[in-house]
């Protein structure tokens, strides 16, 4: 799976926090925020509003890192919320297409899975179950005959809407 640049920077920031290198964590967080802003440039409406709030939260955490008061948990929660918002928009963009496109959806589901994995156990289990259901629907749709594909497409769209509801609850 290809990582978003922001994921790589924030992962490096977490490692820097774990190794007690707050100056490095600050630089990686600042780079992660800049990359995340690029990744979120196509957000609209409520997703954009939520995303901007999450970015402000991350910027506040940079100040906590500079003061050597930032915890890994705080950074994980803030990054997960922002990244899930980007995933929500990606699903919205896929759902408006006349036919759900397979490759972008697989990338989106992989990215969401990574971020859902950082949530508490109950939330994580719920998210992973929804992602698994969407993958199953996607695989069924790919193998379906032309007549069955339309029915499978509706099932897949419902699974994606369920994921959107989940994201709104956890982002």
mmCIF file of C-alpha atoms in Angstrom:
data_model
loop_
_atom_site.group_PDB
_atom_site.id
_atom_site.type_symbol
_atom_site.label_atom_id
_atom_site.label_comp_id
_atom_site.label_asym_id
_atom_site.label_seq_id
_atom_site.Cartn_x
_atom_site.Cartn_y
_atom_site.Cartn_z
ATOM 1 C CA UNK A 1 0.000 0.000 0.000
ATOM 2 C CA UNK A 2 1.300 3.449 -0.919
ATOM 3 C CA UNK A 3 1.234 5.786 2.049
ATOM 4 C CA UNK A 4 0.029 9.345 1.927
ATOM 5 C CA UNK A 5 2.966 11.686 2.605
ATOM 6 C CA UNK A 6 1.237 12.939 5.752
ATOM 7 C CA UNK A 7 1.073 9.377 7.128
ATOM 8 C CA UNK A 8 4.829 8.974 6.724
ATOM 9 C CA UNK A 9 5.576 12.304 8.445
ATOM 10 C CA UNK A 10 3.217 11.634 11.340
ATOM 11 C CA UNK A 11 4.621 8.106 11.766
ATOM 12 C CA UNK A 12 8.103 9.662 11.960
ATOM 13 C CA UNK A 13 6.817 12.196 14.502
ATOM 14 C CA UNK A 14 5.501 9.344 16.664
ATOM 15 C CA UNK A 15 8.857 7.605 16.511
ATOM 16 C CA UNK A 16 10.554 10.877 17.483
ATOM 17 C CA UNK A 17 8.242 11.186 20.498
ATOM 18 C CA UNK A 18 8.969 7.587 21.502
ATOM 19 C CA UNK A 19 12.723 8.205 21.294
ATOM 20 C CA UNK A 20 12.450 11.464 23.248
ATOM 21 C CA UNK A 21 13.401 13.699 20.298
ATOM 22 C CA UNK A 22 10.797 16.490 20.517
ATOM 23 C CA UNK A 23 12.627 18.820 18.096
ATOM 24 C CA UNK A 24 12.470 16.146 15.399
ATOM 25 C CA UNK A 25 8.821 15.452 16.267
ATOM 26 C CA UNK A 26 8.015 19.162 15.761
ATOM 27 C CA UNK A 27 9.647 19.220 12.307
ATOM 28 C CA UNK A 28 7.908 16.000 11.253
ATOM 29 C CA UNK A 29 4.554 17.256 12.548
ATOM 30 C CA UNK A 30 4.925 20.532 10.653
ATOM 31 C CA UNK A 31 5.763 18.590 7.473
ATOM 32 C CA UNK A 32 2.847 16.228 8.147
ATOM 33 C CA UNK A 33 0.432 19.143 8.548
ATOM 34 C CA UNK A 34 1.643 20.705 5.273
ATOM 35 C CA UNK A 35 1.236 17.360 3.467
ATOM 36 C CA UNK A 36 -2.187 16.833 5.038
ATOM 37 C CA UNK A 37 -3.298 20.267 3.824
ATOM 38 C CA UNK A 38 -2.386 19.176 0.285
ATOM 39 C CA UNK A 39 -4.238 15.872 0.690
ATOM 40 C CA UNK A 40 -7.323 17.726 1.939
ATOM 41 C CA UNK A 41 -7.321 20.419 -0.747
ATOM 42 C CA UNK A 42 -10.431 18.983 -2.457
ATOM 43 C CA UNK A 43 -12.566 18.762 0.660
ATOM 44 C CA UNK A 44 -15.950 20.427 0.590
ATOM 45 C CA UNK A 45 -18.749 21.416 2.934
ATOM 46 C CA UNK A 46 -18.903 19.753 6.328
ATOM 47 C CA UNK A 47 -15.796 17.680 5.577
ATOM 48 C CA UNK A 48 -13.808 20.877 4.973
ATOM 49 C CA UNK A 49 -15.119 22.453 8.176
ATOM 50 C CA UNK A 50 -14.225 19.352 10.216
ATOM 51 C CA UNK A 51 -10.850 19.069 8.503
ATOM 52 C CA UNK A 52 -9.952 22.683 9.304
ATOM 53 C CA UNK A 53 -10.846 22.056 12.954
ATOM 54 C CA UNK A 54 -8.620 18.972 12.977
ATOM 55 C CA UNK A 55 -5.760 20.945 11.385
ATOM 56 C CA UNK A 56 -6.047 23.594 14.107
ATOM 57 C CA UNK A 57 -5.936 20.831 16.705
ATOM 58 C CA UNK A 58 -2.751 19.471 15.108
ATOM 59 C CA UNK A 59 -1.206 22.949 15.054
ATOM 60 C CA UNK A 60 -1.915 23.265 18.790
ATOM 61 C CA UNK A 61 -0.179 19.941 19.313
ATOM 62 C CA UNK A 62 2.935 21.313 17.598
ATOM 63 C CA UNK A 63 3.063 23.902 20.379
ATOM 64 C CA UNK A 64 2.693 21.132 22.991
ATOM 65 C CA UNK A 65 5.549 19.242 21.288
ATOM 66 C CA UNK A 66 7.726 22.369 21.405
ATOM 67 C CA UNK A 67 6.981 22.577 25.138
ATOM 68 C CA UNK A 68 7.859 18.844 25.441
ATOM 69 C CA UNK A 69 4.353 18.063 26.736
ATOM 70 C CA UNK A 70 2.868 16.150 23.792
ATOM 71 C CA UNK A 71 1.925 12.498 24.257
ATOM 72 C CA UNK A 72 1.820 9.833 21.571
ATOM 73 C CA UNK A 73 -1.874 9.256 22.333
ATOM 74 C CA UNK A 74 -2.739 12.918 21.722
ATOM 75 C CA UNK A 75 -0.937 12.903 18.388
ATOM 76 C CA UNK A 76 -2.512 9.588 17.325
ATOM 77 C CA UNK A 77 -6.037 10.803 18.095
ATOM 78 C CA UNK A 78 -5.623 14.105 16.258
ATOM 79 C CA UNK A 79 -4.014 12.530 13.190
ATOM 80 C CA UNK A 80 -6.652 9.796 13.008
ATOM 81 C CA UNK A 81 -9.503 12.324 13.116
ATOM 82 C CA UNK A 82 -7.989 14.407 10.307
ATOM 83 C CA UNK A 83 -7.134 11.414 8.121
ATOM 84 C CA UNK A 84 -10.604 9.892 8.565
ATOM 85 C CA UNK A 85 -12.134 13.166 7.341
ATOM 86 C CA UNK A 86 -10.069 12.915 4.149
ATOM 87 C CA UNK A 87 -11.294 9.314 3.757
ATOM 88 C CA UNK A 88 -14.899 10.435 4.203
ATOM 89 C CA UNK A 89 -14.541 12.868 1.292
ATOM 90 C CA UNK A 90 -12.914 10.167 -0.844
ATOM 91 C CA UNK A 91 -15.947 7.927 -0.300
ATOM 92 C CA UNK A 92 -18.302 10.820 -1.096
ATOM 93 C CA UNK A 93 -16.419 11.444 -4.339
ATOM 94 C CA UNK A 94 -16.682 7.754 -5.266
ATOM 95 C CA UNK A 95 -20.397 7.566 -4.430
ATOM 96 C CA UNK A 96 -21.366 10.377 -6.827
ATOM 97 C CA UNK A 97 -19.953 8.469 -9.788
ATOM 98 C CA UNK A 98 -22.470 6.563 -11.933
ATOM 99 C CA UNK A 99 -20.448 3.416 -11.260
ATOM 100 C CA UNK A 100 -18.225 2.850 -8.247
ATOM 101 C CA UNK A 101 -14.639 2.670 -9.468
ATOM 102 C CA UNK A 102 -12.677 -0.211 -8.022
ATOM 103 C CA UNK A 103 -9.033 0.894 -7.736
ATOM 104 C CA UNK A 104 -9.565 4.241 -5.955
ATOM 105 C CA UNK A 105 -11.971 2.526 -3.579
ATOM 106 C CA UNK A 106 -9.431 -0.177 -2.709
ATOM 107 C CA UNK A 107 -6.838 2.508 -1.919
ATOM 108 C CA UNK A 108 -9.355 4.417 0.211
ATOM 109 C CA UNK A 109 -10.367 1.290 2.153
ATOM 110 C CA UNK A 110 -6.695 0.417 2.777
ATOM 111 C CA UNK A 111 -6.007 3.938 4.041
ATOM 112 C CA UNK A 112 -9.078 3.924 6.280
ATOM 113 C CA UNK A 113 -8.097 0.531 7.674
ATOM 114 C CA UNK A 114 -4.731 1.901 8.764
ATOM 115 C CA UNK A 115 -6.312 4.815 10.621
ATOM 116 C CA UNK A 116 -9.177 2.822 12.120
ATOM 117 C CA UNK A 117 -6.519 0.525 13.570
ATOM 118 C CA UNK A 118 -5.368 3.384 15.804
ATOM 119 C CA UNK A 119 -8.734 3.780 17.540
ATOM 120 C CA UNK A 120 -9.855 2.121 20.788
ATOM 121 C CA UNK A 121 -10.708 -1.603 20.517
ATOM 122 C CA UNK A 122 -14.496 -1.244 20.230
ATOM 123 C CA UNK A 123 -14.282 1.524 17.616
ATOM 124 C CA UNK A 124 -11.511 -0.323 15.793
ATOM 125 C CA UNK A 125 -13.507 -3.576 15.657
ATOM 126 C CA UNK A 126 -16.603 -1.758 14.394
ATOM 127 C CA UNK A 127 -14.613 0.057 11.697
ATOM 128 C CA UNK A 128 -12.733 -3.029 10.554
ATOM 129 C CA UNK A 129 -16.023 -4.947 10.277
ATOM 130 C CA UNK A 130 -17.529 -2.202 8.077
ATOM 131 C CA UNK A 131 -14.416 -2.080 5.896
ATOM 132 C CA UNK A 132 -14.459 -5.883 5.568
ATOM 133 C CA UNK A 133 -18.124 -5.802 4.519
ATOM 134 C CA UNK A 134 -17.344 -3.170 1.874
ATOM 135 C CA UNK A 135 -14.429 -5.252 0.568
ATOM 136 C CA UNK A 136 -16.663 -8.327 0.372
ATOM 137 C CA UNK A 137 -19.292 -6.354 -1.545
ATOM 138 C CA UNK A 138 -16.628 -4.958 -3.852
ATOM 139 C CA UNK A 139 -15.216 -8.431 -4.565
ATOM 140 C CA UNK A 140 -18.729 -9.806 -5.182
ATOM 141 C CA UNK A 141 -19.441 -6.954 -7.561
ATOM 142 C CA UNK A 142 -16.209 -7.551 -9.461
ATOM 143 C CA UNK A 143 -17.122 -11.230 -9.954
ATOM 144 C CA UNK A 144 -20.801 -10.622 -10.721
ATOM 145 C CA UNK A 145 -22.468 -10.906 -14.104
ATOM 146 C CA UNK A 146 -23.639 -7.672 -15.662
ATOM 147 C CA UNK A 147 -27.185 -8.239 -14.364
ATOM 148 C CA UNK A 148 -26.003 -9.012 -10.829
ATOM 149 C CA UNK A 149 -23.499 -6.134 -10.815
ATOM 150 C CA UNK A 150 -26.225 -3.502 -10.479
ATOM 151 C CA UNK A 151 -27.599 -5.187 -7.351
ATOM 152 C CA UNK A 152 -24.066 -5.609 -5.967
ATOM 153 C CA UNK A 153 -23.368 -1.945 -6.704
ATOM 154 C CA UNK A 154 -26.311 -0.919 -4.505
ATOM 155 C CA UNK A 155 -25.067 -3.159 -1.699
ATOM 156 C CA UNK A 156 -21.584 -1.662 -2.013
ATOM 157 C CA UNK A 157 -22.984 1.877 -1.951
ATOM 158 C CA UNK A 158 -24.872 1.064 1.255
ATOM 159 C CA UNK A 159 -21.708 -0.348 2.817
ATOM 160 C CA UNK A 160 -19.868 2.863 1.898
ATOM 161 C CA UNK A 161 -22.639 4.990 3.405
ATOM 162 C CA UNK A 162 -22.313 2.936 6.613
ATOM 163 C CA UNK A 163 -18.580 3.694 6.635
ATOM 164 C CA UNK A 164 -19.336 7.398 6.175
ATOM 165 C CA UNK A 165 -21.666 7.317 9.187
ATOM 166 C CA UNK A 166 -18.951 5.564 11.189
ATOM 167 C CA UNK A 167 -16.353 8.190 10.157
ATOM 168 C CA UNK A 168 -18.634 11.049 11.167
ATOM 169 C CA UNK A 169 -19.013 9.405 14.572
ATOM 170 C CA UNK A 170 -15.246 8.974 15.080
ATOM 171 C CA UNK A 171 -13.604 11.897 13.264
#
